[in-house]
Structures are given as C-alpha cells and as structure tokens.
C-alpha cells in the first residue's frame, strides 16, 4: 500500500492565503482552481472553511448527521415562497426560493447528498412554476431541466419542462417531455391529462 501511495505521489507548488492561511492557492497564479497548473483546491478549501468557522470541531461528525436548523430554514423559506406564489407575488416568491436554494446548497460536506437533492429539486420545481406564471418561460425551462438532472424519475420535473415548452410554443418537444415523464410514472393522471391537452393542440394546429 505504501508503495502505491508513493508511486501516485506528486508534489504540488502552492501558497496559503486568508483566512488564517487556511486556504490553498496555485503558487504561480494565485488561483483556487488553475487549469494551467492542473490544480483544484476548491474542495479542500471548502472543508478548511468549515474548520476555521468551527475551531472546536476536532474532526467531522459521523456520516448522515443532519443540521436540523438548516432543514428548518429550507422548509420555512420554501413555504414562505409558496405563500407569496399563491398571493401572485411572483417576484417576491422567486426571491424567497432563491434564498431556500442558497440555504439548501450550503449543507456541510458530510451531510446526506440525498437530502440536499430532495430539497433542491422541490424548490427548483416551485421556482420553475413561479417563472412560468410570470411569463419567463426560458427560466422556467432551465429550472425544470435542473430538476430532471437532480431527480430524473420524479414526474414533476418533466411536467414543469413540458409546461415551459408549451409556453414557448414548442408543442412537439413538450409532448416528448411528458412522454418521458410517463415512462417513469405510467399511471400519473396529471401527466396523462396534460399530454392529451398538448396532443390536442398539436392536431388543431395542423388542421
């Protein structure tokens, strides 16, 4: 094992920077991620930031430990966004969803990835709906695509994508998006109903 470690060892020229000389940077260009030098200290610096902010933390806690305060903050900001959305205060709802996404994406490195994916996919889906209601179909589509990337089998991402494509007049693509969602949930009534609506609009456009 030691021989393998030594064979894989490659010295890296770096320099330390703030805060407290706890962050590493490329020694030549002073960058955290430097393609020219082939180094990326972003992950290590993220962990260092946690230890600097928590000086009494001797080592990371066991895996699957969750910050309940962060979970509560994500839920609260998401629900506040939902209330604003229902009140048709779409700009304010988007701002609140942005805050929820920021809180959710700030989870510590050793927290369960599945939890963060669940939070992010739900909030992104809600923000997509807010963008759609505001007539910003491109932003609604971008968020829907992100939902699908994070949680592909979830029908809501495919529904949001289809809605955005319908808003953009891209009916055939919208139909394909719904069919992909139905491949994961064949009995989903919401998807089936919307597919019938889209296909009906396509037929009427051809007539």
Coordinates of C-alpha atoms in Angstrom, one line a residue:
X1 CA 0.0 0.0 0.0
X2 CA 2.8 2.4 0.9
X3 CA 4.5 1.7 -2.5
X4 CA 1.2 2.6 -4.3
X5 CA 0.9 5.8 -2.3
X6 CA 4.5 6.8 -3.1
X7 CA 4.1 5.9 -6.8
X8 CA 1.0 8.1 -7.0
X9 CA 2.5 11.0 -5.0
X10 CA 3.1 14.2 -7.0
X11 CA 4.3 17.3 -5.2
X12 CA 2.2 20.5 -5.8
X13 CA 3.5 24.0 -5.6
X14 CA 1.0 26.0 -3.6
X15 CA 0.7 29.1 -1.4
X16 CA -1.5 29.7 1.6
X17 CA -3.9 32.6 1.9
X18 CA -6.7 34.1 4.1
X19 CA -8.4 33.4 6.3
X20 CA -5.6 32.5 8.7
X21 CA -3.5 30.9 6.0
X22 CA -6.1 28.1 5.8
X23 CA -6.8 28.3 2.1
X24 CA -4.6 26.9 -0.6
X25 CA -3.9 28.6 -4.0
X26 CA -1.8 28.0 -7.0
X27 CA 1.6 29.4 -6.3
X28 CA 2.1 30.7 -9.8
X29 CA -1.2 32.4 -10.5
X30 CA -2.8 32.7 -7.0
X31 CA -5.9 30.8 -8.1
X32 CA -8.0 28.3 -6.2
X33 CA -8.7 26.4 -9.4
X34 CA -5.9 26.7 -12.0
X35 CA -6.2 24.9 -15.3
X36 CA -2.7 26.0 -16.4
X37 CA -1.1 24.3 -13.4
X38 CA -3.6 21.5 -13.2
X39 CA -4.7 22.1 -9.6
X40 CA -8.1 22.4 -7.9
X41 CA -8.1 23.3 -4.2
X42 CA -11.9 24.2 -4.1
X43 CA -12.9 21.0 -2.2
X44 CA -10.1 21.2 0.3
X45 CA -10.7 24.9 0.8
X46 CA -14.4 24.3 1.4
X47 CA -13.5 21.8 4.2
X48 CA -10.9 24.2 5.6
X49 CA -13.5 26.9 5.8
X50 CA -15.7 24.7 7.9
X51 CA -12.9 24.0 10.4
X52 CA -11.9 27.7 10.5
X53 CA -15.5 28.6 11.3
X54 CA -15.7 25.9 13.9
X55 CA -12.4 25.9 15.9
X56 CA -13.7 23.4 18.5
X57 CA -14.6 20.8 15.9
X58 CA -11.8 18.2 16.3
X59 CA -13.0 16.0 13.4
X60 CA -16.0 15.7 11.1
X61 CA -19.0 14.0 12.8
X62 CA -20.2 10.6 11.6
X63 CA -21.8 10.3 8.2
X64 CA -25.6 11.1 7.9
X65 CA -25.5 13.7 10.6
X66 CA -28.0 16.5 9.6
X67 CA -28.2 20.1 10.7
X68 CA -31.8 20.4 11.9
X69 CA -31.6 24.2 11.9
X70 CA -30.7 24.2 8.2
X71 CA -33.6 21.8 7.4
X72 CA -36.0 24.1 9.2
X73 CA -34.6 27.2 7.4
X74 CA -35.0 25.5 4.0
X75 CA -38.6 24.5 4.9
X76 CA -39.5 27.9 6.2
X77 CA -38.2 29.9 3.2
X78 CA -39.8 27.4 0.8
X79 CA -43.1 27.7 2.5
X80 CA -42.8 31.5 2.6
X81 CA -42.2 31.4 -1.2
X82 CA -45.2 29.1 -1.7
X83 CA -47.4 31.6 0.2
X84 CA -46.1 34.5 -1.9
X85 CA -46.7 32.5 -5.1
X86 CA -50.3 31.8 -4.1
X87 CA -50.7 35.5 -3.5
X88 CA -49.5 36.1 -7.0
X89 CA -46.4 38.0 -5.7
X90 CA -44.2 36.2 -8.2
X91 CA -41.1 38.3 -8.0
X92 CA -41.0 38.0 -4.2
X93 CA -41.7 34.3 -4.4
X94 CA -38.7 33.8 -6.7
X95 CA -36.5 35.7 -4.2
X96 CA -37.7 33.5 -1.4
X97 CA -37.0 30.4 -3.5
X98 CA -33.5 31.7 -4.3
X99 CA -32.9 32.0 -0.5
X100 CA -34.1 28.5 0.1
X101 CA -31.8 27.2 -2.7
X102 CA -28.9 29.0 -1.1
X103 CA -29.5 27.5 2.3
X104 CA -30.0 24.0 0.9
X105 CA -26.9 24.1 -1.2
X106 CA -24.8 25.2 1.8
X107 CA -25.1 21.9 3.6
X108 CA -21.8 20.5 5.1
X109 CA -19.8 18.1 3.1
X110 CA -20.6 15.1 5.3
X111 CA -24.4 15.6 5.3
X112 CA -26.5 13.1 3.2
X113 CA -26.5 14.1 -0.5
X114 CA -29.9 12.6 -0.9
X115 CA -31.4 15.2 1.5
X116 CA -29.9 18.1 -0.4
X117 CA -31.1 16.6 -3.8
X118 CA -34.6 16.3 -2.4
X119 CA -34.6 19.9 -1.1
X120 CA -33.1 21.4 -4.3
X121 CA -35.4 19.5 -6.6
X122 CA -38.5 20.6 -4.8
X123 CA -37.5 24.3 -4.5
X124 CA -36.3 24.4 -8.2
X125 CA -39.7 22.9 -9.2
X126 CA -41.5 25.6 -7.3
X127 CA -39.3 28.3 -8.7
X128 CA -39.9 27.0 -12.2
X129 CA -43.7 27.3 -11.6
X130 CA -43.2 30.9 -10.4
X131 CA -41.2 31.8 -13.5
X132 CA -43.8 30.2 -15.7
X133 CA -46.6 32.2 -14.1
X134 CA -44.5 35.3 -14.6
X135 CA -44.2 34.5 -18.3
X136 CA -40.5 33.8 -18.1
X137 CA -40.6 30.5 -19.9
X138 CA -36.9 30.2 -20.6
X139 CA -36.0 30.5 -16.8
X140 CA -38.9 28.0 -16.1
X141 CA -37.3 25.6 -18.6
X142 CA -33.8 25.9 -17.1
X143 CA -35.1 25.2 -13.6
X144 CA -37.1 22.2 -14.9
X145 CA -34.0 20.8 -16.6
X146 CA -32.1 21.1 -13.4
X147 CA -34.9 19.3 -11.5
X148 CA -34.6 16.4 -14.0
X149 CA -30.8 16.3 -13.7
X150 CA -31.1 16.1 -9.9
X151 CA -34.1 13.8 -9.7
X152 CA -34.8 12.2 -13.1
X153 CA -37.6 9.8 -12.1
X154 CA -39.7 12.5 -10.5
X155 CA -42.7 13.3 -12.7
X156 CA -42.8 17.0 -11.6
X157 CA -39.6 17.9 -13.3
X158 CA -40.9 16.5 -16.6
X159 CA -44.2 18.3 -16.1
X160 CA -42.5 21.6 -15.4
X161 CA -40.4 21.2 -18.5
X162 CA -43.4 20.4 -20.7
X163 CA -45.3 23.4 -19.4
X164 CA -42.4 25.7 -20.2
X165 CA -42.0 24.3 -23.7
X166 CA -45.8 24.8 -24.2
X167 CA -45.4 28.4 -23.2
X168 CA -42.6 28.8 -25.8
X169 CA -44.8 27.2 -28.5
X170 CA -42.6 24.1 -28.8
X171 CA -45.5 21.7 -28.6
X172 CA -43.8 18.6 -30.1
X173 CA -41.0 18.9 -27.6
X174 CA -43.5 19.4 -24.8
X175 CA -45.2 16.2 -25.8
X176 CA -41.9 14.3 -25.8
X177 CA -41.1 15.7 -22.3
X178 CA -44.4 14.4 -20.9
X179 CA -43.9 11.0 -22.5
X180 CA -40.5 10.7 -20.9
X181 CA -42.1 11.5 -17.5
X182 CA -44.8 8.8 -18.2
X183 CA -42.0 6.3 -18.8
X184 CA -41.2 6.7 -15.1
X185 CA -44.8 7.0 -13.9
X186 CA -47.1 5.5 -16.5
X187 CA -50.2 6.0 -14.3
X188 CA -49.7 9.6 -13.4
X189 CA -53.0 11.3 -14.1
X190 CA -51.6 14.8 -14.2
X191 CA -49.1 13.8 -17.0
X192 CA -51.7 11.8 -18.9
X193 CA -54.2 14.7 -18.9
X194 CA -51.6 17.3 -19.9
X195 CA -50.3 15.0 -22.7
X196 CA -53.9 14.8 -24.1
X197 CA -54.1 18.6 -24.0
X198 CA -50.8 19.1 -25.8
X199 CA -51.6 16.5 -28.5
X200 CA -55.0 18.1 -29.0
X201 CA -53.3 21.5 -29.6
X202 CA -50.9 19.9 -32.0
X203 CA -53.7 18.4 -34.0
X204 CA -55.7 21.7 -34.1
X205 CA -52.5 23.5 -35.3
X206 CA -52.2 21.0 -38.1
X207 CA -55.8 21.4 -39.2

